[in-house]
Structure formats: C-alpha cells, structure tokens
mmCIF file of C-alpha atoms in Angstrom:
data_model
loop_
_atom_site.group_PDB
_atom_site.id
_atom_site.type_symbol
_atom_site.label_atom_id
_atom_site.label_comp_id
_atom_site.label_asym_id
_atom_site.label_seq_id
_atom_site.Cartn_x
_atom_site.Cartn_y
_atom_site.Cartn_z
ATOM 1 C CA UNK A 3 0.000 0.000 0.000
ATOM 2 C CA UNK A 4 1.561 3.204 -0.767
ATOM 3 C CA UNK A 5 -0.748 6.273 0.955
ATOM 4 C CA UNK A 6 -0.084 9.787 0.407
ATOM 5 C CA UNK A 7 3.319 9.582 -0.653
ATOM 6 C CA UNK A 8 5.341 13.018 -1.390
ATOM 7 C CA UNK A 9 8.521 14.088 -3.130
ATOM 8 C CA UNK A 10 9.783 16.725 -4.113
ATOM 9 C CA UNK A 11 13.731 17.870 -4.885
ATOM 10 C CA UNK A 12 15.773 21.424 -5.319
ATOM 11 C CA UNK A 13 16.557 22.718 -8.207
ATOM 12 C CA UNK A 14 17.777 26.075 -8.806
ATOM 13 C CA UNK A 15 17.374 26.563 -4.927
ATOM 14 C CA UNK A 16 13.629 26.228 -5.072
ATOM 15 C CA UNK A 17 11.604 22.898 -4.183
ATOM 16 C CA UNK A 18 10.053 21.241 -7.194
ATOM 17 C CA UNK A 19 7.415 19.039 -6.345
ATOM 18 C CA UNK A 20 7.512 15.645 -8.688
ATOM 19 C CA UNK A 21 4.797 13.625 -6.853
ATOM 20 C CA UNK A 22 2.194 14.643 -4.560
ATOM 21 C CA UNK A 23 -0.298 12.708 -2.389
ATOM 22 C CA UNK A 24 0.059 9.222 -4.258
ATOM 23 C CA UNK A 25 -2.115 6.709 -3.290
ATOM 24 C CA UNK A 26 -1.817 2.760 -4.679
ATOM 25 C CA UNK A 27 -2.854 -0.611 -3.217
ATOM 26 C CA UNK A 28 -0.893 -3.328 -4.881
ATOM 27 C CA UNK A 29 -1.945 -7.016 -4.847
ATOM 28 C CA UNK A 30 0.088 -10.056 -5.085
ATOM 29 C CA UNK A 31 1.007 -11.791 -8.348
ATOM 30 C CA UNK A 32 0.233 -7.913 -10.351
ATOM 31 C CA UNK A 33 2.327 -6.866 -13.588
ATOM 32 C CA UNK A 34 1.910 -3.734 -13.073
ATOM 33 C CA UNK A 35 3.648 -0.811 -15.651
ATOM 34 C CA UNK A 36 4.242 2.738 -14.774
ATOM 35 C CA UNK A 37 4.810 5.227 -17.788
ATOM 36 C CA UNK A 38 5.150 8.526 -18.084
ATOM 37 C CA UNK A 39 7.113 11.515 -20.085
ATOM 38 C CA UNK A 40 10.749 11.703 -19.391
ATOM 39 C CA UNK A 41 11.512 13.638 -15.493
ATOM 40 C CA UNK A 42 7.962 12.682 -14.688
ATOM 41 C CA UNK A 43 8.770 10.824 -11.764
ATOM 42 C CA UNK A 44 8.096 7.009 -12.075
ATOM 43 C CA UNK A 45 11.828 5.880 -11.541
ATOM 44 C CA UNK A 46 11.440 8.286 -8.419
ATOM 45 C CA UNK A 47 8.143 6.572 -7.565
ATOM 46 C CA UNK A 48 9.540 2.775 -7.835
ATOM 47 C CA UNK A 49 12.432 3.653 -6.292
ATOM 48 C CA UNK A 50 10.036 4.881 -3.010
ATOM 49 C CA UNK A 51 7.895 1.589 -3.563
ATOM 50 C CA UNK A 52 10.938 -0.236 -3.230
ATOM 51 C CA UNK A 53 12.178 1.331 -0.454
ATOM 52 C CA UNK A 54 15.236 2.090 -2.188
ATOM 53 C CA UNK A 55 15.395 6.350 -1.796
ATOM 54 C CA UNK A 56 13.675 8.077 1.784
ATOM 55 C CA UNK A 57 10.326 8.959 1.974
ATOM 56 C CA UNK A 58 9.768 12.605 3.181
ATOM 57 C CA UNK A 59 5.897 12.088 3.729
ATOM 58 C CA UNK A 60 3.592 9.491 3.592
ATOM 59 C CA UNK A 61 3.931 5.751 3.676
ATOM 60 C CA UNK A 62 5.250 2.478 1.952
ATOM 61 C CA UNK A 63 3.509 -0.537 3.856
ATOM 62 C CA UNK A 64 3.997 -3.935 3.207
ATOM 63 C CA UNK A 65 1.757 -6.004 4.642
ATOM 64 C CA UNK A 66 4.161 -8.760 5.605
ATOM 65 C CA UNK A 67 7.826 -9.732 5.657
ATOM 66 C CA UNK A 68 8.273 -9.458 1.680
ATOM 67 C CA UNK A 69 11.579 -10.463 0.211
ATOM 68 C CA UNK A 70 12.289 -8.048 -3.039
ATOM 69 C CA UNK A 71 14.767 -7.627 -5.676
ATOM 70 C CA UNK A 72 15.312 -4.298 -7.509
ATOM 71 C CA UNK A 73 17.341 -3.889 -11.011
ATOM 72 C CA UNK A 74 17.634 -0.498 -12.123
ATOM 73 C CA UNK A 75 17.463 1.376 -14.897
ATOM 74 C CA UNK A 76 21.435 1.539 -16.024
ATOM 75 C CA UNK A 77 22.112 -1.394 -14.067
ATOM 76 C CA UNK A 78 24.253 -3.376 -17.002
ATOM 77 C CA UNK A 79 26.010 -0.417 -18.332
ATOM 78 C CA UNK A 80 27.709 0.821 -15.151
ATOM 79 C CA UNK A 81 29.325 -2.798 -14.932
ATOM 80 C CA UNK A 82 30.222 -3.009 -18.222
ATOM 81 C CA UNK A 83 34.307 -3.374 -17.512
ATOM 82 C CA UNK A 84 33.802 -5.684 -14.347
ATOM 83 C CA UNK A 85 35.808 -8.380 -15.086
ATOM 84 C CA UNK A 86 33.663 -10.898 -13.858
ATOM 85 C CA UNK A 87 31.548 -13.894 -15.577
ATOM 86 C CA UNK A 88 27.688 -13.804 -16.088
ATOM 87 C CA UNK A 89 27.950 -16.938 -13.936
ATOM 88 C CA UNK A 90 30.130 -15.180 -11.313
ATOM 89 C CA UNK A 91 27.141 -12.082 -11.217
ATOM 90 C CA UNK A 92 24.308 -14.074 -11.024
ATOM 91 C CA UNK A 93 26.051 -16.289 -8.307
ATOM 92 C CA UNK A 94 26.997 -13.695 -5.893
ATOM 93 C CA UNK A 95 23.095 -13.419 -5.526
ATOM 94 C CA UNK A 96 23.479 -15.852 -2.763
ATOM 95 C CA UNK A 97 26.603 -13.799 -1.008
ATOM 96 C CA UNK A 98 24.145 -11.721 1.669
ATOM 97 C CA UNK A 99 22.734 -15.601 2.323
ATOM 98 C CA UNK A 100 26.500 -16.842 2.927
ATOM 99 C CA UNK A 101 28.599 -14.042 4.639
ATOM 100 C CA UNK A 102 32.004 -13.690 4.260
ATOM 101 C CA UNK A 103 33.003 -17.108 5.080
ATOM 102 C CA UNK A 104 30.915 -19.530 3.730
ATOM 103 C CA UNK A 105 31.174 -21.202 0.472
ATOM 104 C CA UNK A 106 28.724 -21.179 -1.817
ATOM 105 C CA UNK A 107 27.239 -25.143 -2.454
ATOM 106 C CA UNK A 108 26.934 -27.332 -5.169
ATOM 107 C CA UNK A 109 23.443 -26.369 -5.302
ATOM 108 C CA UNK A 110 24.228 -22.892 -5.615
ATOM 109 C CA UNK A 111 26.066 -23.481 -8.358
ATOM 110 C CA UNK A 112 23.223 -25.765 -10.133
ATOM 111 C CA UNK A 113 20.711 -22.850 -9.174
ATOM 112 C CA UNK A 114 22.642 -20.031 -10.745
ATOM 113 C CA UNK A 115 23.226 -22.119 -14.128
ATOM 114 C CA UNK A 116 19.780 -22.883 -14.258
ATOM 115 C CA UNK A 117 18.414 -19.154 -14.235
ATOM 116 C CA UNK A 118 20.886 -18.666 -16.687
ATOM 117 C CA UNK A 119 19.405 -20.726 -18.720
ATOM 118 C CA UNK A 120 16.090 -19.641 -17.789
ATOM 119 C CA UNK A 121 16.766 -16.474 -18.702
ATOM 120 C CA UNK A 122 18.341 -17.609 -22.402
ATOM 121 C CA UNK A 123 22.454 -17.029 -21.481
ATOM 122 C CA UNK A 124 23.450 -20.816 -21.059
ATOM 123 C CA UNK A 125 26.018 -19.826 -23.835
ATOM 124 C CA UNK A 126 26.773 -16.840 -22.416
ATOM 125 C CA UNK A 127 27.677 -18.448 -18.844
ATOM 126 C CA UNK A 128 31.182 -17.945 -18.668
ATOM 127 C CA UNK A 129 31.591 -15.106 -20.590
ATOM 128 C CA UNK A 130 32.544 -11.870 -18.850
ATOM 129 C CA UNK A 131 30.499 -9.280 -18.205
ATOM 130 C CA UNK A 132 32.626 -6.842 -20.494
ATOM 131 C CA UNK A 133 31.955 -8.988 -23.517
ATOM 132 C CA UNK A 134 28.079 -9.344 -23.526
ATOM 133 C CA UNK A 135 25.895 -7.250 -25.128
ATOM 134 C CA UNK A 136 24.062 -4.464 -23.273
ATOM 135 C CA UNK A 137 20.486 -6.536 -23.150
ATOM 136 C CA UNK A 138 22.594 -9.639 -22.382
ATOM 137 C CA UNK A 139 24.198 -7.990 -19.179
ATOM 138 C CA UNK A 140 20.511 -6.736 -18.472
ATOM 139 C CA UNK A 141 19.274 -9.915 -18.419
ATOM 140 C CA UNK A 142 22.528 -10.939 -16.628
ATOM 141 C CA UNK A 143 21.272 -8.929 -14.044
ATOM 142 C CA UNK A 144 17.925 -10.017 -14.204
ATOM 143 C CA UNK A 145 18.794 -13.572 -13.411
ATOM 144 C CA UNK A 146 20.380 -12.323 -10.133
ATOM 145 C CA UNK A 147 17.725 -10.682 -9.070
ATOM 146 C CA UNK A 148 15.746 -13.683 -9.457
ATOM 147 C CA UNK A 149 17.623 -16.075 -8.543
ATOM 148 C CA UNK A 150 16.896 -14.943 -4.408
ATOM 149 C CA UNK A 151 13.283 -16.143 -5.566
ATOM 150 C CA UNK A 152 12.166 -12.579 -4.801
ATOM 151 C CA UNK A 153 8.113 -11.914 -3.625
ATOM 152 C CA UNK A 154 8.728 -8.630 -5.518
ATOM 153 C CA UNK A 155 10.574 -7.772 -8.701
ATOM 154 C CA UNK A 156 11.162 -3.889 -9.441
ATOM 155 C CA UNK A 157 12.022 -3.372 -13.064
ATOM 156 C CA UNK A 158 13.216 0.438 -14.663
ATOM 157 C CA UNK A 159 13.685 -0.209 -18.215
ATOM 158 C CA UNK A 160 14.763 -3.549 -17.973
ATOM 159 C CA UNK A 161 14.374 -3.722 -22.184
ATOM 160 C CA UNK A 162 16.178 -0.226 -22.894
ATOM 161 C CA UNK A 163 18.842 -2.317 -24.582
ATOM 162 C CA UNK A 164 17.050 -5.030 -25.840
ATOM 163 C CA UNK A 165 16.143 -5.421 -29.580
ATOM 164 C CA UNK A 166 12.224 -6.404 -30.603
ATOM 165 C CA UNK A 167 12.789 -10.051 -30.554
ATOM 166 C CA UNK A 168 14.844 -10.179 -27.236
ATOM 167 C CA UNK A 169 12.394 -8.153 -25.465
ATOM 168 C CA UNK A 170 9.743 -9.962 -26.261
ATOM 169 C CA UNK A 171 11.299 -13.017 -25.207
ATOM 170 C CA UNK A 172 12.867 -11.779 -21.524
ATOM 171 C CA UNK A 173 8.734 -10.459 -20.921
ATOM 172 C CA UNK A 174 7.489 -14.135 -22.087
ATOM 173 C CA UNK A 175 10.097 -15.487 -19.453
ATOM 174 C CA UNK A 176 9.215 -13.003 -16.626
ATOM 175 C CA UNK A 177 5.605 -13.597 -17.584
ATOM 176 C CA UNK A 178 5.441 -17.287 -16.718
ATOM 177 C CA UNK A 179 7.542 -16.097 -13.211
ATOM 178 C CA UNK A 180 4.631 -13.802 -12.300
ATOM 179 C CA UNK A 181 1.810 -16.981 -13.077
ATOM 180 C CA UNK A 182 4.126 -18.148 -10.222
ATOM 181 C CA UNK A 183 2.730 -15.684 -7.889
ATOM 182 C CA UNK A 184 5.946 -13.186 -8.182
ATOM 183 C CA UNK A 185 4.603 -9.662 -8.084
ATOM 184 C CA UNK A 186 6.583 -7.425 -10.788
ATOM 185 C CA UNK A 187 6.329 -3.445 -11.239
ATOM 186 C CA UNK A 188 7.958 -2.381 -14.304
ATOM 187 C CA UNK A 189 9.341 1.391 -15.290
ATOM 188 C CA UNK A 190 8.623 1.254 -19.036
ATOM 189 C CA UNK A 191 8.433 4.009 -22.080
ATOM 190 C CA UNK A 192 6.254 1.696 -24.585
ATOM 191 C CA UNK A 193 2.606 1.765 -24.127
ATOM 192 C CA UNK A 194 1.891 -1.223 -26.444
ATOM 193 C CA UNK A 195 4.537 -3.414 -24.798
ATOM 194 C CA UNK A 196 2.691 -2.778 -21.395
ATOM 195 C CA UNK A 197 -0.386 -3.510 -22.781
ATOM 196 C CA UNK A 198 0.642 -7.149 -23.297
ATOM 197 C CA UNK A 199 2.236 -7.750 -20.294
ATOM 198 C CA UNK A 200 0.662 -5.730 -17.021
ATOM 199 C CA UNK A 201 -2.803 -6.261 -15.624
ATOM 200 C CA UNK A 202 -2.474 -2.807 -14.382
ATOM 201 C CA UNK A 203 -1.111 0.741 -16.802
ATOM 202 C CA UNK A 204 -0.358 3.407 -14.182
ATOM 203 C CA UNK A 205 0.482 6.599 -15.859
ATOM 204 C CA UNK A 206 3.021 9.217 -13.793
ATOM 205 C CA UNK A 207 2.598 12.858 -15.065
ATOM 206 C CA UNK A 208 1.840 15.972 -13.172
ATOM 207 C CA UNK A 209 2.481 14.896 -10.083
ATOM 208 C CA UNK A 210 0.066 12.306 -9.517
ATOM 209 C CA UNK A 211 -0.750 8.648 -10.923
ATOM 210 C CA UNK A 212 -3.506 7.956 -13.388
ATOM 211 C CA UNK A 213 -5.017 4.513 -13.689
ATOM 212 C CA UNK A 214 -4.955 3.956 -17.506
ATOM 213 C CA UNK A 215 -8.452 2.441 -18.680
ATOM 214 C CA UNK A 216 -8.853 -0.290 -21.808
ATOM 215 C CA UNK A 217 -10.430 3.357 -23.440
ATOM 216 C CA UNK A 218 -7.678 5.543 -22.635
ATOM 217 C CA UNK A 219 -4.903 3.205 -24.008
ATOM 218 C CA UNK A 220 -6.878 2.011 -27.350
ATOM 219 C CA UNK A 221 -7.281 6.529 -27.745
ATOM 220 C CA UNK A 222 -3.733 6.866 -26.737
ATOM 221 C CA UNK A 223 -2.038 3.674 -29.638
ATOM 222 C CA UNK A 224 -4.247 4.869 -31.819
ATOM 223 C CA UNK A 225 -3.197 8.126 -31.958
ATOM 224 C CA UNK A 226 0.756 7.049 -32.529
ATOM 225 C CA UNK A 227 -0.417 4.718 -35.263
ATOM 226 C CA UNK A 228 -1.923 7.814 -36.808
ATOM 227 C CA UNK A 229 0.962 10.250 -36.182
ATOM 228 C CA UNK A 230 3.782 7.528 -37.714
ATOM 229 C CA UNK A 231 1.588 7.339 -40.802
ATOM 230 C CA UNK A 232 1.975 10.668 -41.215
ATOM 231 C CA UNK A 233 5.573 10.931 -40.430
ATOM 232 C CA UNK A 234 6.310 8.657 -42.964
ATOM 233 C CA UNK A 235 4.049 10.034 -45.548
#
C-alpha cells in the first residue's frame, strides 16, 4: 500500500514538487507498468515503492515480511568493464545468504546455471560481463535478481537495450515467473509493450498517478499509429 506519498527535490534553490499525495494498493502476483514523459517521476516513484530512496511524507507498507529484488534502470552499463563472468554475477546473488566465510554449495552453483538458462544465457555463462551485449548484461542482471526467488521484482527499463525479438522473449520469461505468484512493477516508455504484459497501466505525469483504462490506451495507440503514418508520408 503506498498512501499519500510526497517528493519533491531542489533545483535552482527552489523545491520542485515531482509527486504529490500518491495513493496505490498493490496485490500479489500484479504486472503492473508505470509510464510517463521523461523527469515525470516514475523511476522516483519505484524507487520509493521499493524502499530504495527516503520517503519525506507518507507511507510504503507492506503487509508482511516481503523479500524483493530491484534492477535499475542503467544497471548493465555501469558494470560493463567488471571483469567478472555472467555466472560469477548471477552467483553472488546468494553472497548476503553466505557471509564472508561460507562457500557457496553445489546447489548454488546448479541454481545459478539454471536461471541462466532460464533467462536464455546458457552460452553466455562464462563469458565476462565486459563482452556481452548491453540486453545480455541486463538480463545478466535479471537472473540475479531472481535467482533470491524474490516476492517482488522492481524493473526500470529492464528492455532499454534489448532489440524487438529479445524483449519480447525476456517479458514471455518473466511472464510465466509472475503466473508463479511473483509480483513485478515495471518502469517502461512503450505503451503497447505494457499492454501485453501488465494487468495494471499506471500513468506518472503531473504529479500524480492515473489509472490507464482499456479506453484511454486504445485513444492513446491509436493516436501514434496515426501520427507515424503521417511521419512517414
């Protein structure tokens, strides 16, 4: 539940207010998608959901001990020279389980080549981060995250750097996760693309969150179909 949530930042030694009284119940096992113009505030607003920045007012409430993974929005470019295997990443998912001192099992292992391959990198295992692909470190990253077997998965553009066909297939994979029960909330730019996947379109703009109706998004494709025609006229 997220009730009357408030944030605002400085700029130019003024307060700018980018969301104001939010208010969002959130069920297990959603796909929800927030979208929004660029500075609008849904990174912001995931990032408060996920209790990954401070609230100033209002409150994030979980209703019970929820485990949750978060991958951000430039989360495989700022690794990009780590020298350090897509096996190796999506390992060290179990290092807060471990500690220092404990070795990570056989079963680890087996677990973190499976997800891997669950998330379509068994080639890609033992290649180093440096050498993949931006959308295959995203996904790299992606299969760490869910690899802790997460209650909640927090997604900001996890297909920024993915091509047609491989975003399509990482959304298919997440998809059958959520028919698992995993609740996912997704940061994403394409209104079509969150069409087919979310049960739930939350627009961010002005401040405040709009529910997106079946009306509202048919109005909204419709119009971009018309305005490419054009373009390309």
């Amino acid at each position: 539940s997220v009730r009357n949530v408030h944030k605002e930042f400085m700029k130019d030694g003024e307060p700018l207010t980018i969301l104001e009284n939010i208010n969002l119940d959130i069920e297990r096992g959603e796909f929800i998608c927030f979208l929004g113009p660029s500075g609008s505030g849904k990174s912001t607003l995931l990032k408060l959901i996920a209790k990954r920045k401070d609230l100033q007012h209002g409150q994030v409430i979980y209703k019970e001990n929820l485990k949750t993974a978060y991958v951000g929005q430039h989360e495989f470019s700022l690794h990009n020279r780590f020298p350090a295997t897509a096996y190796e990443i999506v390992l060290s998912a179990f290092s807060a389980e471990l500690g220092l001192f404990k070795r990570v099992s056989k079963e680890h292992k087996e677990k973190a080549l499976e997800m891997l391959k669950t998330l379509g990198l068994e080639k890609e295992s033992h290649t180093r981060l440096s050498e993949l692909s931006g959308g295959q470190r995203q996904r790299v990253f992606i299969a760490k995250a869910l690899l802790i077997n997460p209650d909640v998965l927090f997604l900001d553009e996890p297909t920024s750097a993915l091509d047609s066909h491989f975003t399509y297939d990482l959304l298919k994979r997440l998809k059958s996760f959520q028919q698992d029960g995993l609740s996912i909330l997704m940061v994403s730019h394409d209104l079509a693309l969150a069409q087919m996947v979310s049960q739930k379109i939350l627009c961010v703009s002005d401040q405040s969150v709009l529910a997106l109706d079946e009306h509202s998004i048919e109005e909204e494709l419709a119009h971009r179909h018309q305005h490419i025609g054009v373009h390309h006229v």
